[in-house]
Amino acid sequence: MKRSHQESDRSDSNLYRLLPSLHDLLQTPGFAALLETEPRASIIHAARRVLLRMQQEIAAGRHTQASLESELPFVHVTVAEEIARTSRYSLRRVINATGVVLHTNLGRAPLSVSALKHILETAGGYSNLELDLETGERSRRDVHAEQLLLRAMGGDRRGAAPYSALVVNNCAAATFLALNTLAEGGEVVVSRGELVEIGGGFRIPEILAKSGAILREVGTTNRTRLADYEDALSAGTRLILRVHQSNFSMEGFTARPALRDLISLGKRCHVPVFDDQGTGLITSLEPLGIASEPTLLDGFHLGCDLIAASGDKLFGGPQCGLLIGNADLVQKIRKNPLYRAFRAGKLTYAALQATLADYASGKESTIPVHRMLNASATEIFNRCEWISRQVNSAELAAQAVPVLSLIGGGTAPTARLHSAAVSLHHSRLQPQALLLALRRLEPPVVGRIHEDQVLLDLRTVEPEFDATLASLLQQIAVSRP
Ligand SMILES: *Cc1c(COP(=O)(O)O)cnc(C)c1O
């Protein structure tokens, strides 16, 4: 019997009666086919959820008899999608089209091919992580990073005290471990301009307090002089701490001593200087027009007593914290029982060693972060034009536009790189809805909105993904609203 639209809207309970029972559903040909590929239990589980969702849609008044009848023949497809959605990994590869090279929400630095290969080679089986193959004795895992790290930094500092290195889970752990080992119960002198929050709740004053060290603030927010440090030194001083102001910049009436002068002061007064360098930058960013970003090598060659850096920022390797410094200080840190709690795993060492080997052999252009930072705006623009040509349609207007991109990861916050993006305009989807539709693709595409336009900045997309991205965008063009 045919009812009018109005009638069916008023009699919801009739709509519920149109829903098949689970038992009847499983008898349909669509489900018979599904049962050949999927376990019965997961089909039942998913079908229950799909039926419940349809009941809720009816209750919310979102169905008419017509809409329900047009959906029912495809319930097996919806159930198959539901199974696929719930059985895939929640941690997935995404296409980063934000243009932000070091995006903490997107896992920061992508690993190089050599890093991935070395993980495959060493982690699928056993490895000599802590075994000296010559003597057959136990050794320490840091040997897999130490020599290469020192080589990547330019080798020996002639005439200087020997350096040693240590790897922990991240730079926050490295900083904490160093403070706890070298300054517990004593004073640490820090400029008021460097009492910073790095992000994710990592605040220098809090980390210092947790480490058991006593904070001795010197100078002011905008200006700290060498004399301020000097006046604060006492018999109770254990460390001078320098923190890289990585994620903000100060302009105007500002001053702080050069690292070189802090190191001289430390040597003169016999107080070690600890530089929380943060970014792990090895190759200067000057060719990109970013002159102010210090490198890991600066402190190393100036003879800084201890330096901490992140592995997955501008260094371009796996998440880890690198501690490099005078061998006697590093040895003390290694003996801290907390080192055992913070030590990195074999996957990290495998990726770190390969990344270091790339630096040591002058192959840093194979490290994705380097490639992305150095990609030319013209080259990126040409790729944007190619993709735009593939996808331009009545539903989805695509156009290459010049943009500025951020480095991210709390580095060089004021620096902008000239880049290019595919600007998208969808005939039915507003920018936020389009951004969501892009994230629901497989693989998900993460873009950004700027001045009401959806932008896909290709600086952070590997060129071999261009064709994939083009066909994903074609799917968006024809997708249902
Ligand atoms: C990023 C950063 C940290 C924290 O590094 P994680 O590896 O994320 O723990 C600490 N100090 C500085 C100066 C940083 O830039």
Coordinates of C-alpha atoms and ligand atoms in Angstrom, one line a residue:
M1 CA 0.0 0.0 0.0
K2 CA 1.3 3.4 -0.9
R3 CA 1.2 6.1 1.7
S4 CA 1.8 9.8 1.3
H5 CA 5.0 11.3 2.6
Q6 CA 3.1 13.1 5.3
E7 CA 1.5 10.0 6.6
S8 CA 4.7 8.1 6.9
D9 CA 6.3 11.0 8.8
R10 CA 3.5 10.9 11.4
S11 CA 3.6 7.1 11.8
D12 CA 7.2 6.4 12.8
S13 CA 6.4 3.0 14.2
N14 CA 5.5 1.8 10.7
L15 CA 9.0 2.7 9.6
Y16 CA 10.5 0.5 12.3
R17 CA 8.5 -2.4 10.9
L18 CA 10.3 -2.0 7.6
L19 CA 13.7 -2.9 9.3
P20 CA 14.5 -6.6 8.8
S21 CA 15.4 -8.8 11.7
L22 CA 19.0 -9.8 12.1
H23 CA 18.0 -13.4 11.2
D24 CA 16.3 -12.3 8.0
L25 CA 19.1 -10.1 7.0
L26 CA 21.6 -13.0 7.2
Q27 CA 19.5 -15.0 4.7
T28 CA 19.8 -12.4 2.0
P29 CA 22.2 -13.0 -1.0
G30 CA 24.3 -10.0 -0.1
F31 CA 25.0 -11.4 3.4
A32 CA 25.6 -14.9 2.0
A33 CA 28.4 -13.4 -0.1
L34 CA 29.8 -11.5 2.9
L35 CA 29.8 -14.7 5.0
E36 CA 32.3 -16.2 2.6
T37 CA 35.0 -13.6 3.4
E38 CA 34.2 -12.4 6.9
P39 CA 33.8 -14.3 10.2
R40 CA 30.2 -14.7 11.1
A41 CA 30.7 -13.1 14.6
S42 CA 32.1 -9.9 13.2
I43 CA 29.2 -9.7 10.6
I44 CA 26.6 -10.1 13.3
H45 CA 28.4 -7.5 15.5
A46 CA 28.6 -5.0 12.7
A47 CA 25.0 -5.7 11.4
R48 CA 23.6 -5.1 14.9
R49 CA 25.3 -1.7 15.0
V50 CA 24.1 -0.8 11.5
L51 CA 20.5 -1.7 12.4
L52 CA 20.7 0.2 15.7
R53 CA 22.0 3.2 13.8
M54 CA 19.0 3.0 11.4
Q55 CA 16.6 2.8 14.3
Q56 CA 18.2 5.9 15.8
E57 CA 17.9 7.7 12.4
I58 CA 14.2 6.8 12.3
A59 CA 13.7 8.1 15.9
A60 CA 15.4 11.3 14.9
G61 CA 13.0 11.7 12.1
R62 CA 15.7 11.4 9.4
H63 CA 13.9 8.7 7.4
T64 CA 10.9 8.6 5.1
Q65 CA 9.6 5.3 3.8
A66 CA 11.2 6.1 0.5
S67 CA 14.6 6.8 1.9
L68 CA 14.5 3.7 4.0
E69 CA 13.4 1.5 1.1
S70 CA 16.2 2.8 -1.1
E71 CA 18.8 2.0 1.6
L72 CA 17.6 -1.5 2.7
P73 CA 18.9 -3.4 -0.4
F74 CA 22.4 -2.0 0.4
V75 CA 22.6 -2.9 4.1
H76 CA 25.2 -5.6 3.4
V77 CA 27.4 -2.9 1.8
T78 CA 27.1 -0.7 4.9
V79 CA 27.9 -3.7 7.1
A80 CA 31.0 -4.5 5.0
E81 CA 32.1 -0.9 5.4
E82 CA 31.5 -1.0 9.1
I83 CA 33.7 -4.2 9.4
A84 CA 36.4 -2.6 7.3
R85 CA 36.3 0.6 9.4
T86 CA 36.5 -1.1 12.8
S87 CA 39.1 -3.7 11.8
R88 CA 41.8 -1.3 10.4
Y89 CA 44.5 0.2 12.5
S90 CA 43.7 3.4 14.3
L91 CA 47.3 4.6 13.7
R92 CA 47.5 5.1 9.9
R93 CA 49.6 6.8 7.3
V94 CA 48.1 10.2 6.3
I95 CA 49.0 12.7 3.6
N96 CA 50.2 15.8 5.3
A97 CA 49.1 18.7 3.0
T98 CA 49.4 21.3 5.8
G99 CA 52.8 22.4 4.6
V100 CA 54.0 22.2 8.2
V101 CA 57.2 20.1 7.9
L102 CA 57.4 19.2 11.6
H103 CA 53.8 18.7 12.7
T104 CA 53.6 17.3 16.2
N105 CA 50.1 16.0 15.6
L106 CA 51.2 14.2 12.5
G107 CA 54.2 12.5 14.0
R108 CA 56.9 15.2 13.3
A109 CA 59.8 14.0 11.1
P110 CA 59.1 11.2 8.6
L111 CA 61.9 8.7 8.5
S112 CA 64.4 8.3 5.7
V113 CA 64.4 5.1 3.5
S114 CA 67.7 4.1 5.0
A115 CA 66.2 4.4 8.5
L116 CA 63.2 2.3 7.6
K117 CA 65.4 -0.3 5.9
H118 CA 67.6 -0.5 9.0
I119 CA 64.6 -1.1 11.2
L120 CA 63.5 -3.9 8.9
E121 CA 66.9 -5.5 8.9
T122 CA 67.6 -5.4 12.6
A123 CA 64.2 -5.5 14.4
G124 CA 62.6 -8.4 12.6
G125 CA 65.1 -10.7 14.3
Y126 CA 67.7 -10.6 17.1
S127 CA 70.4 -7.9 17.0
N128 CA 73.6 -7.1 18.9
L129 CA 71.8 -4.2 20.7
E130 CA 73.9 -4.8 23.8
L131 CA 76.4 -7.4 22.7
D132 CA 80.0 -6.8 21.7
L133 CA 80.5 -9.2 18.9
E134 CA 84.3 -9.3 19.3
T135 CA 84.5 -10.1 23.0
G136 CA 81.1 -11.8 23.3
E137 CA 80.5 -9.6 26.4
R138 CA 77.7 -7.3 27.3
S139 CA 78.1 -3.8 25.9
R140 CA 76.0 -0.7 26.0
R141 CA 73.4 0.3 23.4
D142 CA 74.8 3.8 23.0
V143 CA 77.8 2.6 21.0
H144 CA 75.3 2.4 18.1
A145 CA 74.9 6.1 18.1
E146 CA 77.9 7.7 19.8
Q147 CA 80.7 7.5 17.3
L148 CA 78.4 8.3 14.3
L149 CA 76.9 11.2 16.2
L150 CA 80.3 12.7 17.0
R151 CA 81.3 12.2 13.3
A152 CA 78.1 13.8 12.0
M153 CA 79.0 16.8 14.2
G154 CA 82.4 17.2 12.5
G155 CA 84.5 14.8 14.5
D156 CA 87.1 15.6 17.2
R157 CA 87.4 19.0 18.7
R158 CA 91.1 19.2 18.7
G159 CA 92.7 19.6 22.1
A160 CA 89.3 19.5 23.9
A161 CA 88.1 17.1 26.5
P162 CA 86.6 14.0 25.0
Y163 CA 82.9 14.0 24.3
S164 CA 80.4 11.2 24.8
A165 CA 76.8 10.7 23.9
L166 CA 73.6 9.2 25.3
V167 CA 70.2 8.5 23.8
V168 CA 66.9 8.6 25.7
N169 CA 63.2 8.7 24.7
N170 CA 62.9 12.4 23.9
C171 CA 64.5 15.7 24.6
A172 CA 62.2 16.3 27.6
A173 CA 63.6 13.2 29.2
A174 CA 67.2 14.2 28.2
T175 CA 66.8 17.6 29.9
F176 CA 65.2 16.1 33.0
L177 CA 67.8 13.4 33.4
A178 CA 70.7 15.9 33.0
L179 CA 69.2 18.2 35.6
N180 CA 68.4 15.4 38.0
T181 CA 71.9 13.9 37.7
L182 CA 74.0 17.0 37.8
A183 CA 72.0 19.5 39.9
E184 CA 69.7 17.7 42.3
G185 CA 69.8 19.7 45.6
G186 CA 71.8 22.4 44.0
E187 CA 71.1 25.6 42.1
V188 CA 70.6 26.0 38.3
V189 CA 71.0 29.5 36.9
V190 CA 68.5 30.3 34.1
S191 CA 67.6 33.6 32.4
R192 CA 64.0 34.8 33.0
G193 CA 63.7 35.0 29.3
E194 CA 64.2 31.3 28.9
L195 CA 61.7 30.0 31.5
V196 CA 59.6 28.7 28.6
E197 CA 56.9 26.2 27.9
I198 CA 57.8 24.0 25.0
G199 CA 54.3 22.6 24.5
G200 CA 52.6 19.5 25.6
G201 CA 53.0 20.7 29.2
F202 CA 56.8 20.7 29.2
R203 CA 57.7 23.8 31.3
I204 CA 61.2 24.6 32.3
P205 CA 60.5 25.7 35.9
E206 CA 58.3 22.6 36.5
I207 CA 60.8 20.2 35.0
L208 CA 63.5 21.8 37.1
A209 CA 61.5 21.5 40.3
K210 CA 60.7 17.8 39.5
S211 CA 64.4 17.1 38.9
G212 CA 65.1 18.3 42.5
A213 CA 67.2 21.3 41.4
I214 CA 66.6 24.8 42.7
L215 CA 65.8 27.4 40.1
R216 CA 67.9 30.6 40.3
E217 CA 66.3 33.1 37.9
V218 CA 68.5 35.9 36.6
G219 CA 67.9 38.9 34.4
T220 CA 64.4 40.0 33.1
T221 CA 62.0 38.6 30.6
N222 CA 63.5 40.7 27.7
R223 CA 67.0 41.4 28.8
T224 CA 69.6 39.2 30.6
R225 CA 73.3 40.2 30.7
L226 CA 76.4 38.0 31.3
A227 CA 76.9 39.9 34.5
D228 CA 73.5 38.7 35.7
Y229 CA 74.7 35.1 35.4
E230 CA 78.0 36.0 37.0
D231 CA 76.4 37.7 40.0
A232 CA 74.2 34.7 40.6
L233 CA 77.0 32.1 40.8
S234 CA 77.6 30.7 44.3
A235 CA 79.1 27.7 46.0
G236 CA 75.7 26.1 45.6
T237 CA 75.6 26.5 41.8
R238 CA 75.7 23.2 39.9
L239 CA 74.8 24.3 36.3
I240 CA 74.2 27.2 34.0
L241 CA 71.2 26.3 31.9
R242 CA 70.6 27.8 28.5
V243 CA 67.2 27.0 26.8
H244 CA 66.7 27.6 23.1
Q245 CA 63.6 29.9 22.7
S246 CA 62.5 27.7 20.0
N247 CA 58.8 28.3 19.7
F248 CA 58.5 32.1 20.2
S249 CA 60.4 35.2 19.3
M250 CA 61.0 38.4 21.1
E251 CA 61.6 41.7 19.3
G252 CA 62.5 45.2 20.5
F253 CA 64.5 46.0 23.6
T254 CA 66.0 42.5 24.1
A255 CA 69.4 41.1 24.9
R256 CA 71.0 37.9 26.0
P257 CA 74.6 36.8 26.1
A258 CA 76.0 34.7 23.2
L259 CA 76.3 31.0 24.0
R260 CA 80.1 31.5 23.5
D261 CA 80.2 34.0 26.3
L262 CA 78.2 31.8 28.7
I263 CA 80.6 29.0 28.0
S264 CA 83.6 31.2 28.7
L265 CA 82.0 32.3 32.0
G266 CA 81.3 28.7 32.9
K267 CA 84.9 27.7 32.3
R268 CA 86.2 30.6 34.2
C269 CA 84.0 29.9 37.2
H270 CA 84.1 26.1 36.9
V271 CA 80.4 25.7 36.4
P272 CA 79.2 23.4 33.6
V273 CA 77.0 24.9 30.9
F274 CA 74.0 22.9 29.7
D275 CA 72.4 23.9 26.4
D276 CA 68.9 22.7 25.8
Q277 CA 69.3 23.1 22.1
G278 CA 66.0 21.4 21.2
T279 CA 65.9 21.3 17.4
G280 CA 68.9 19.0 16.7
L281 CA 69.6 21.1 13.5
I282 CA 72.8 19.9 11.9
T283 CA 72.8 21.7 8.5
S284 CA 72.4 25.5 8.8
L285 CA 69.1 26.9 7.5
E286 CA 70.9 30.0 6.2
P287 CA 70.4 29.0 2.5
L288 CA 66.6 29.2 3.2
G289 CA 67.0 32.7 4.4
I290 CA 66.7 31.7 8.1
A291 CA 69.9 32.9 9.7
S292 CA 68.8 33.0 13.3
E293 CA 68.3 29.3 13.9
P294 CA 71.3 27.8 15.9
T295 CA 72.7 24.4 15.0
L296 CA 73.6 21.6 17.2
L297 CA 77.2 22.0 16.0
D298 CA 77.5 25.6 17.4
G299 CA 77.6 24.5 21.0
F300 CA 79.6 21.4 20.1
H301 CA 82.4 23.4 18.6
L302 CA 82.3 26.0 21.3
G303 CA 83.0 23.3 23.8
C304 CA 79.6 23.4 25.6
D305 CA 79.7 21.0 28.5
L306 CA 76.4 19.3 27.7
I307 CA 73.9 19.7 24.9
A308 CA 70.4 18.2 24.6
A309 CA 68.4 17.9 21.4
S310 CA 65.3 16.2 19.9
G311 CA 65.7 13.4 17.3
D312 CA 62.5 14.1 15.4
K313 CA 62.6 17.8 14.9
L314 CA 65.1 19.5 12.4
F315 CA 67.5 16.5 12.9
G316 CA 64.9 14.5 10.9
G317 CA 65.2 11.2 12.7
P318 CA 63.1 9.1 15.1
Q319 CA 61.6 10.4 18.3
C320 CA 64.5 10.4 20.8
G321 CA 66.5 12.7 23.0
L322 CA 70.2 13.2 22.3
L323 CA 72.6 14.1 25.1
I324 CA 76.1 15.1 24.0
G325 CA 78.8 16.4 26.2
N326 CA 81.9 15.9 28.3
A327 CA 82.5 12.2 28.8
D328 CA 82.6 12.5 32.6
L329 CA 79.2 14.3 32.8
V330 CA 77.7 11.8 30.3
Q331 CA 79.1 8.9 32.3
K332 CA 77.4 10.3 35.5
I333 CA 74.1 10.6 33.7
R334 CA 74.4 7.1 32.4
K335 CA 74.7 5.8 35.9
N336 CA 71.5 7.5 37.1
P337 CA 68.9 4.7 37.7
L338 CA 66.4 6.9 35.8
Y339 CA 68.4 6.4 32.6
R340 CA 67.1 2.8 32.7
A341 CA 63.6 4.1 32.8
F342 CA 64.2 6.6 29.9
R343 CA 66.3 4.4 27.6
A344 CA 65.3 4.2 24.0
G345 CA 64.4 0.9 22.3
K346 CA 66.0 -1.0 19.4
L347 CA 63.7 0.5 16.7
T348 CA 64.9 3.9 17.8
Y349 CA 68.6 3.0 17.6
A350 CA 68.1 1.4 14.2
A351 CA 66.5 4.5 12.8
L352 CA 68.9 6.9 14.6
Q353 CA 72.0 5.0 13.4
A354 CA 70.9 5.1 9.8
T355 CA 69.9 8.8 10.0
L356 CA 73.3 9.6 11.5
A357 CA 75.1 7.6 8.8
D358 CA 73.3 9.7 6.2
Y359 CA 74.7 12.8 7.8
A360 CA 78.1 11.4 8.4
S361 CA 78.4 10.4 4.7
G362 CA 77.0 13.7 3.4
K363 CA 73.7 12.2 2.2
E364 CA 71.4 14.5 4.2
S365 CA 69.4 15.2 1.1
T366 CA 67.9 11.7 1.5
I367 CA 66.4 12.7 4.8
P368 CA 62.8 13.7 4.2
V369 CA 62.8 16.8 6.4
H370 CA 65.8 18.2 4.4
R371 CA 64.2 17.4 1.1
M372 CA 61.0 19.1 2.1
L373 CA 62.7 22.2 3.6
N374 CA 64.8 22.6 0.5
A375 CA 62.1 21.9 -2.1
S376 CA 61.8 25.0 -4.4
A377 CA 58.6 27.0 -4.5
T378 CA 58.5 26.8 -8.4
E379 CA 58.8 23.0 -8.3
I380 CA 56.0 22.8 -5.8
F381 CA 53.9 25.2 -7.8
N382 CA 54.3 23.1 -10.9
R383 CA 53.1 20.0 -9.0
C384 CA 50.1 21.9 -7.8
E385 CA 49.2 22.9 -11.3
W386 CA 49.5 19.3 -12.5
I387 CA 47.2 18.1 -9.7
S388 CA 44.7 21.0 -10.3
R389 CA 44.5 20.0 -14.0
Q390 CA 43.7 16.4 -13.1
V391 CA 40.9 17.2 -10.7
N392 CA 39.3 20.4 -11.9
S393 CA 35.6 19.8 -12.5
A394 CA 32.2 21.4 -12.1
E395 CA 31.9 20.1 -8.5
L396 CA 35.5 20.7 -7.5
A397 CA 37.4 23.8 -8.6
A398 CA 41.1 23.4 -8.1
Q399 CA 43.8 26.0 -8.7
A400 CA 47.5 26.3 -7.9
V401 CA 48.3 29.3 -5.6
P402 CA 51.4 30.6 -4.0
V403 CA 51.4 30.3 -0.2
L404 CA 53.8 30.6 2.8
S405 CA 54.5 27.6 4.9
L406 CA 55.7 27.0 8.5
I407 CA 58.5 24.8 9.6
G408 CA 56.6 23.8 12.8
G409 CA 57.8 21.6 15.7
G410 CA 58.5 24.6 17.8
T411 CA 61.3 25.8 15.4
A412 CA 61.9 29.2 13.8
P413 CA 58.4 30.4 14.7
T414 CA 58.6 33.5 12.6
A415 CA 60.2 31.9 9.5
R416 CA 58.0 31.4 6.5
L417 CA 59.0 29.3 3.4
H418 CA 57.7 30.3 0.0
S419 CA 55.5 27.4 -1.1
A420 CA 52.5 26.6 -3.2
A421 CA 49.2 24.9 -2.6
V422 CA 46.2 23.4 -4.5
S423 CA 43.3 25.7 -3.5
L424 CA 40.0 23.8 -3.5
H425 CA 36.4 25.0 -3.8
H426 CA 33.6 22.5 -3.7
S427 CA 30.2 23.2 -5.2
R428 CA 28.3 21.7 -2.2
L429 CA 30.7 21.4 0.7
Q430 CA 31.7 24.4 2.8
P431 CA 35.4 24.6 3.7
Q432 CA 35.1 22.9 7.1
A433 CA 33.0 20.1 5.5
L434 CA 35.5 19.7 2.7
L435 CA 38.4 19.5 5.1
L436 CA 36.5 16.7 7.0
A437 CA 35.7 14.9 3.7
L438 CA 39.5 15.0 2.9
R439 CA 40.4 13.5 6.3
R440 CA 37.9 10.7 5.7
L441 CA 39.6 9.6 2.5
E442 CA 41.9 6.5 2.4
P443 CA 44.6 7.5 3.0
P444 CA 43.3 10.6 4.9
V445 CA 44.4 13.9 3.5
V446 CA 45.1 16.7 6.1
G447 CA 44.9 20.2 4.7
R448 CA 44.2 23.7 6.2
I449 CA 41.8 26.6 5.7
H450 CA 43.2 30.1 5.0
E451 CA 40.9 33.0 4.3
D452 CA 37.9 30.6 3.6
Q453 CA 39.9 28.6 1.1
V454 CA 40.9 24.9 1.6
L455 CA 44.6 24.7 0.8
L456 CA 46.7 21.6 0.1
D457 CA 50.3 22.7 0.5
L458 CA 52.5 20.2 -1.4
R459 CA 55.8 21.0 0.3
T460 CA 55.0 18.2 2.8
V461 CA 53.7 15.7 0.3
E462 CA 56.3 13.4 -1.3
P463 CA 56.0 13.8 -5.1
E464 CA 55.4 10.1 -5.6
F465 CA 52.0 10.7 -3.8
D466 CA 50.9 13.3 -6.4
A467 CA 49.0 10.8 -8.6
T468 CA 47.4 9.2 -5.5
L469 CA 46.3 12.7 -4.2
A470 CA 44.9 13.5 -7.6
S471 CA 42.7 10.4 -7.7
L472 CA 41.6 10.9 -4.1
L473 CA 40.5 14.4 -5.0
Q474 CA 38.5 13.0 -8.0
Q475 CA 36.6 10.8 -5.4
I476 CA 35.8 14.0 -3.4
A477 CA 34.4 15.7 -6.4
V478 CA 31.8 13.0 -7.0
S479 CA 31.1 12.1 -3.3
R480 CA 27.6 12.4 -1.8
P481 CA 27.0 15.6 0.1
Ligands
LIG1 C1 61.2 20.5 21.5 C2 62.0 20.9 22.6 C3 62.1 20.1 23.8 C4 61.3 18.9 23.9 O1 61.7 17.9 23.0 P1 60.9 16.5 22.8 O2 61.8 15.7 22.0 O3 59.6 16.9 22.2 O4 60.7 16.0 24.2 C5 62.9 20.6 24.8 N1 63.6 21.7 24.7 C6 63.6 22.5 23.6 C7 64.4 23.7 23.6 C8 62.8 22.1 22.5 O5 62.8 22.9 21.4

